[in-house]
Coordinates of C-alpha atoms and ligand atoms in Angstrom, one line a residue:
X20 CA 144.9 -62.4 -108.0
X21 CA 144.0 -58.5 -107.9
X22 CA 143.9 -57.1 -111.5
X23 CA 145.4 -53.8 -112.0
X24 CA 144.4 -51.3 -108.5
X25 CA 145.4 -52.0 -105.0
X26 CA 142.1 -53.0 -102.9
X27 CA 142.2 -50.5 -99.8
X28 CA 140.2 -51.1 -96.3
X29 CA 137.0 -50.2 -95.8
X30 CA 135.3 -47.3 -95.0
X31 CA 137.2 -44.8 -97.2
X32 CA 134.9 -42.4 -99.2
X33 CA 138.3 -40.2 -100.9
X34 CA 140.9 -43.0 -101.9
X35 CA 142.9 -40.3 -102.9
X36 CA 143.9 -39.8 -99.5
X37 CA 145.5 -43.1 -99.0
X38 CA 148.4 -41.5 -101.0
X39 CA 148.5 -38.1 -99.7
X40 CA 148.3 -39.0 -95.9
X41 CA 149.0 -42.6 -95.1
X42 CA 152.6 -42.6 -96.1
X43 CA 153.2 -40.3 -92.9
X44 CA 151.1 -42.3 -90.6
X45 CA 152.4 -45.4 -88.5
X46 CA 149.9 -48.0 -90.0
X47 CA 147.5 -47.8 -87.0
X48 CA 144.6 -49.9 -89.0
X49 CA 147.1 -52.2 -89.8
X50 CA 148.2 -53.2 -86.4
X51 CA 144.1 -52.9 -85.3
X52 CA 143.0 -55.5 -87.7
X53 CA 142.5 -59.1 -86.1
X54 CA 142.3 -60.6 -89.5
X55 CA 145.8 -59.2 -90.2
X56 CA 144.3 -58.4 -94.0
X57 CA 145.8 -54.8 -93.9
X58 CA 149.4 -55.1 -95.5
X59 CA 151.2 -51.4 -95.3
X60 CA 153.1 -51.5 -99.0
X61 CA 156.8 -50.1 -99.7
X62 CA 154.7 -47.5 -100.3
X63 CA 153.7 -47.1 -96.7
X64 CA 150.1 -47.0 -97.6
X65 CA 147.5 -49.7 -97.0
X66 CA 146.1 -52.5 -99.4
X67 CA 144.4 -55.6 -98.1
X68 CA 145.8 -59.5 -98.5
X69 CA 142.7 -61.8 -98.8
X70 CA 144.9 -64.9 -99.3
X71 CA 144.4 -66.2 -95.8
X72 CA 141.2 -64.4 -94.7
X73 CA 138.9 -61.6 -95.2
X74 CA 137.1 -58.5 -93.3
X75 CA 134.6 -59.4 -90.8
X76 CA 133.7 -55.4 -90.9
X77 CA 134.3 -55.2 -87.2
X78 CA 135.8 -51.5 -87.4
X79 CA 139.0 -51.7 -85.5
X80 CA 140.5 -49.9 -88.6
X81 CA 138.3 -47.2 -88.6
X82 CA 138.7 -46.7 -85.0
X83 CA 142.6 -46.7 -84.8
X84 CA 142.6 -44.6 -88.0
X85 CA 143.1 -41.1 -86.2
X86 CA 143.9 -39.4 -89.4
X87 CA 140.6 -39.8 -90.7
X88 CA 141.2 -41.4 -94.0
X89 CA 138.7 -44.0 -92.8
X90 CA 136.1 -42.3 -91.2
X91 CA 132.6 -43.4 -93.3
X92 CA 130.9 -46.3 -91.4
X93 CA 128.9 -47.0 -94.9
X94 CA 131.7 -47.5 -97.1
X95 CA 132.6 -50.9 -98.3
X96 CA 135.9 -52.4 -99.9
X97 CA 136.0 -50.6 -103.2
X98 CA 136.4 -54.0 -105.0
X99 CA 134.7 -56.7 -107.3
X100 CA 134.9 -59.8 -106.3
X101 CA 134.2 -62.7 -109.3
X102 CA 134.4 -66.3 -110.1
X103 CA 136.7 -66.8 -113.1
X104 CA 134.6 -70.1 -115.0
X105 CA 137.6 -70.9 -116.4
X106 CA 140.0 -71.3 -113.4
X107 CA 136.9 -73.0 -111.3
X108 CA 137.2 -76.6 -111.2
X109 CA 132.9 -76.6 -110.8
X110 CA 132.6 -74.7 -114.0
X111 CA 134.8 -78.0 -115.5
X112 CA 132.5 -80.3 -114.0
X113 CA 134.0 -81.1 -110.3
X114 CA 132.1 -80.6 -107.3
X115 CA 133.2 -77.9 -104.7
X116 CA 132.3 -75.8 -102.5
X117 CA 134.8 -74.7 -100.7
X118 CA 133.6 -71.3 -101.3
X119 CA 130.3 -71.2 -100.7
X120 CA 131.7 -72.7 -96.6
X121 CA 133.3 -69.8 -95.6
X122 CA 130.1 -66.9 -97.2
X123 CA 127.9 -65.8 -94.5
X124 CA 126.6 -63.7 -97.4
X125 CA 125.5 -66.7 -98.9
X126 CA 126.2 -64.7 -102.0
X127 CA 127.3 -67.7 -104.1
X128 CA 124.6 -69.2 -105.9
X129 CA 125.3 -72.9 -107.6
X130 CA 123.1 -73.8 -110.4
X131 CA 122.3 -77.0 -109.1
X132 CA 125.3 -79.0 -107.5
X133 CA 127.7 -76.9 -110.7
X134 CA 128.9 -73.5 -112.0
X135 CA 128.7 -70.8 -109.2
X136 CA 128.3 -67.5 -109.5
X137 CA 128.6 -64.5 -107.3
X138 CA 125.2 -62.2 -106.9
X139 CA 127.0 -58.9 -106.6
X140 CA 123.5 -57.6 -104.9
X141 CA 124.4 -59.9 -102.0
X142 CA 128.4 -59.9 -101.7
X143 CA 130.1 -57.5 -99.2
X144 CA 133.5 -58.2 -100.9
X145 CA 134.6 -59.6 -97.6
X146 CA 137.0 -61.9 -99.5
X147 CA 136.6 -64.9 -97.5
X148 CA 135.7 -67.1 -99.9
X149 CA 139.4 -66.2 -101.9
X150 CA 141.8 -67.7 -100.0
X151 CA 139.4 -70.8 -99.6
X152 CA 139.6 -71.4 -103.2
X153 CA 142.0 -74.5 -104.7
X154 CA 142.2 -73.0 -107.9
X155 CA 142.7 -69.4 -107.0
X156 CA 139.1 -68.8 -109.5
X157 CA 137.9 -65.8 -107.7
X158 CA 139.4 -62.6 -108.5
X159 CA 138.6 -59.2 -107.2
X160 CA 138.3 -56.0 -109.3
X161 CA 139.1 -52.3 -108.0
X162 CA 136.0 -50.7 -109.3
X163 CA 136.1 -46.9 -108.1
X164 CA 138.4 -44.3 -106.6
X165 CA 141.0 -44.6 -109.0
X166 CA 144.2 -42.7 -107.6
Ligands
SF4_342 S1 137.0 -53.7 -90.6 FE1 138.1 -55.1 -89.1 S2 138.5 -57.0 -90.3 FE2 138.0 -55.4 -91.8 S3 140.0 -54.5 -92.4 FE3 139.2 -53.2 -90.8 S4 140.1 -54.1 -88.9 FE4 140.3 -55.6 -90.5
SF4_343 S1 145.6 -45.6 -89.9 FE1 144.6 -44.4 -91.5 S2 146.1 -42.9 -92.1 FE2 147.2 -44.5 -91.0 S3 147.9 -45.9 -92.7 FE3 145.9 -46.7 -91.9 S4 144.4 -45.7 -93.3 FE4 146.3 -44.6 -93.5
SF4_344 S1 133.6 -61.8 -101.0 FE1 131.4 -61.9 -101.5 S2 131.1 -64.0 -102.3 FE2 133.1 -64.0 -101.2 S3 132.7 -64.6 -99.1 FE3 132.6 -62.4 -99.1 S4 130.4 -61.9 -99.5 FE4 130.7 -64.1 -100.0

């Protein structure tokens, strides 16, 4: 689903950090997140798993992250989220919307009943709306930080 980068968790301005410090930290954001999205790698750093859910941006992680690798309250998920027209069954002409359910964004727009799109203006990259899809169609994109 994820092309090429890991996606971290939010509120990380350096994501250069998440390889210099994580791997001697215990995964305190980890543990912290209700949504259970933070997965700690063999690595021992952290990437988030938006196959059965997504960041509500409550801030546990930032709170439990005593190290300080998250620490800015403005940051969002360094990712991309987009709807792949050729893996979504509405760009071949079935209805669905089991996407657009589960955005409180309301970022995905329809062009009529057919054919959504993301408006990137509006999307948090939460990733709720990923694990909601049938035809795994929306993909995310690590777009800055690269470590
Ligand atoms: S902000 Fe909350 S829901 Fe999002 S990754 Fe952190 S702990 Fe999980
Ligand atoms: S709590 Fe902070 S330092 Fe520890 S693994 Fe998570 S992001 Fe890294
Ligand atoms: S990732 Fe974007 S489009 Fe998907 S549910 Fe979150 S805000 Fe909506």
């Amino acid at each position: 689903m994820n092309k090429g980068k890991q996606i971290r968790p939010p509120y990380a301005a350096d994501l250069s950090r998440f390889g210099q410090t994580c791997p001697e930290c215990e995964g305190m954001c980890s543990n912290a997140c209700e949504e259970n999205i933070i997965i700690i790698g063999k690595d021992r750093t952290p990437h988030l798993d938006f196959s059965k859910g997504g960041c509500t941006y409550c801030g546990a992680c930032l709170e439990a992250c005593s190290p300080g690798v998250l620490s800015h309250t403005e940051e969002p998920i360094h990712a991309a989220v987009r709807i792949n027209p050729l893996k979504c069954v509405s760009w071949q002409g079935v209805m669905c919307f089991s996407c657009k359910e589960p955005c409180l964004d309301n970022a995905i727009d329809f062009k009529g009943l057919y054919k959504p799109d993301i408006n990137a203006s509006r999307c948090t990259s939460c990733g709720f709306c990923i694990g909601r899809c049938p035809s795994e169609a929306i993909e995310t994109t690590f777009f800055k930080g690269n470590e």
